[in-house]
Short mmCIF file of C-alpha atoms in Angstrom, two decimals:
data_model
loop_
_atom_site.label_atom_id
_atom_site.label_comp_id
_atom_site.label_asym_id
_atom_site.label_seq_id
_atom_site.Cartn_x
_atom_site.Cartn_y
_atom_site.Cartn_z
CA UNK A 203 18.47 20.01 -8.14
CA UNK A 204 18.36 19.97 -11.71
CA UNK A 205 15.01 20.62 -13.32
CA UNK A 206 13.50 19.93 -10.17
CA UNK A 207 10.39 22.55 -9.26
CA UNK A 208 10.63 23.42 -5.17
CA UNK A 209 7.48 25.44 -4.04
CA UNK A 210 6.39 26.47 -0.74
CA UNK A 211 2.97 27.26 0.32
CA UNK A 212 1.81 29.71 3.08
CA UNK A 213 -1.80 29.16 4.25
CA UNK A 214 -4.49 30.78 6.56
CA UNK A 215 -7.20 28.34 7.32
CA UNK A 216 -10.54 29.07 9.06
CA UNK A 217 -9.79 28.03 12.40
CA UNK A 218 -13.71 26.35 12.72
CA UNK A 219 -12.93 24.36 9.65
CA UNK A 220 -9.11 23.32 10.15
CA UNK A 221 -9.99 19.78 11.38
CA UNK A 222 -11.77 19.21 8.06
CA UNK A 223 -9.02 21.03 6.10
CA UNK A 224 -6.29 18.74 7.85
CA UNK A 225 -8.27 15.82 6.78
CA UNK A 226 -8.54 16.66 3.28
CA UNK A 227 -4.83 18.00 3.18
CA UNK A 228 -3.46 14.34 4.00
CA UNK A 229 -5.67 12.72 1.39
CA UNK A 230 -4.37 14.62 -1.21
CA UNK A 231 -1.23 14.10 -0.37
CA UNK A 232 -1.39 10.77 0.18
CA UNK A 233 -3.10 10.11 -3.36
CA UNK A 234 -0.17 12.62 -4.92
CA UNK A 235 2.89 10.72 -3.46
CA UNK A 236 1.07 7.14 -4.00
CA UNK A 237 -0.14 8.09 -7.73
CA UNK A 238 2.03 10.51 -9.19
CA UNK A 239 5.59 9.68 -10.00
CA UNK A 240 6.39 13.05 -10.83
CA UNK A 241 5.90 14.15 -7.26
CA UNK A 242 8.63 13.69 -5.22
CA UNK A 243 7.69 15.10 -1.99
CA UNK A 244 4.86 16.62 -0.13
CA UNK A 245 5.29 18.13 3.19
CA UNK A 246 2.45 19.84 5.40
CA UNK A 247 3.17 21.37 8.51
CA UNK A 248 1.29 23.73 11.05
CA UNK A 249 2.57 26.52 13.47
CA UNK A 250 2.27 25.68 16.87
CA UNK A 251 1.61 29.16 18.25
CA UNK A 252 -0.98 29.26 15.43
CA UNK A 253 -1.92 26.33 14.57
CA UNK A 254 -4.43 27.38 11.56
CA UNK A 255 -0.78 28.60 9.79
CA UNK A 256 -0.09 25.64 7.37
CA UNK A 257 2.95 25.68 5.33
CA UNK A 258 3.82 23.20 2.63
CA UNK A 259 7.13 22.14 1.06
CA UNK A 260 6.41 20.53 -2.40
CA UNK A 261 8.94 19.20 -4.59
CA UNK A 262 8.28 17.74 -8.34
CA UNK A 263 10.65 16.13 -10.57
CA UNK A 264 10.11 18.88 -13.36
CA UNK A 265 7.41 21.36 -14.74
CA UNK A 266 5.14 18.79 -16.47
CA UNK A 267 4.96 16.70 -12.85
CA UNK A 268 4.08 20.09 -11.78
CA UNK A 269 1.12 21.17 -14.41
CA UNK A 270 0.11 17.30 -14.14
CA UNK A 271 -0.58 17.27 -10.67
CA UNK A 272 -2.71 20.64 -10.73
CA UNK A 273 -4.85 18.71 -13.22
CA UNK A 274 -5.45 15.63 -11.11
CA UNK A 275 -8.60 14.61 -9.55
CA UNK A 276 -7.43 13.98 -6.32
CA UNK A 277 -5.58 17.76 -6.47
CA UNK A 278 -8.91 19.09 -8.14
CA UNK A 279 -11.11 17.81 -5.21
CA UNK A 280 -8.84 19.09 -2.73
CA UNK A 281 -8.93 22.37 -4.21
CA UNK A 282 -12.61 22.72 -4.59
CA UNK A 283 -13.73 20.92 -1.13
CA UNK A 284 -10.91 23.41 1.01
CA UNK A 285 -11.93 26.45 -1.06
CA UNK A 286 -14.27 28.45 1.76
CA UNK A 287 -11.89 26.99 4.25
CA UNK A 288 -8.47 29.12 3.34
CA UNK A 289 -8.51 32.13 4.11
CA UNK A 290 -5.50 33.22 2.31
CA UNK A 291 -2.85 31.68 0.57
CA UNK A 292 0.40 32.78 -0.43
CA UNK A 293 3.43 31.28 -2.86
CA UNK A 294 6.48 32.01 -1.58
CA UNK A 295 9.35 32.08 -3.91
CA UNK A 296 12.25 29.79 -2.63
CA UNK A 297 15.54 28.61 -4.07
CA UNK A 298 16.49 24.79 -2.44
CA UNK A 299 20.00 25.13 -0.73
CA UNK A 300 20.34 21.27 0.04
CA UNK A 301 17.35 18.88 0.66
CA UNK A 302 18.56 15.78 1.81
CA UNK A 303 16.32 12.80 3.42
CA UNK A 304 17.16 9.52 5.13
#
């Protein structure tokens, strides 16, 4: 993977709000993929049994994609607009085994 940066995201949302939050979600990461070259994937997934569970699977091409997208008005927004609506949010440290895509 190189100097490739793999995060994953672990998110409680307020169940009222999680429409809105979905919205939001997918225009972010619509602007990030579309914008940012540094960004090389964004995925966003919910649990089924619990739907308000998102997880995310973010991949950048190095650090500086990384710190530039946290900086980005599109990431900003996102961040400031979903803040009452998450109800936690957790990091999760993982190491990328193989990530392959068609």
């Amino acid at each position: 993977m190189g100097d490739r940066i793999v995060r994953m995201a672990d998110l409680e949302i307020d169940p009222a709000q999680l429409d809105a939050y979905k919205a939001l979600l997918a225009e972010e990461i619509e602007a990030s993929v579309r914008l940012e070259p540094g960004v090389l994937m964004l995925h966003a997934v919910s649990i089924d049994e619990t739907p308000e569970r998102v997880r995310l699977l973010e991949v950048y091409a190095d650090e500086a994609a990384y710190r530039a997208h946290l900086a980005t008005p599109h990431f900003l927004k996102y961040k400031t607009q979903t803040a009452a609506m998450v109800r936690s949010l957790r990091l999760l440290p993982v190491t990328p085994i193989r990530m392959d895509a068609k």
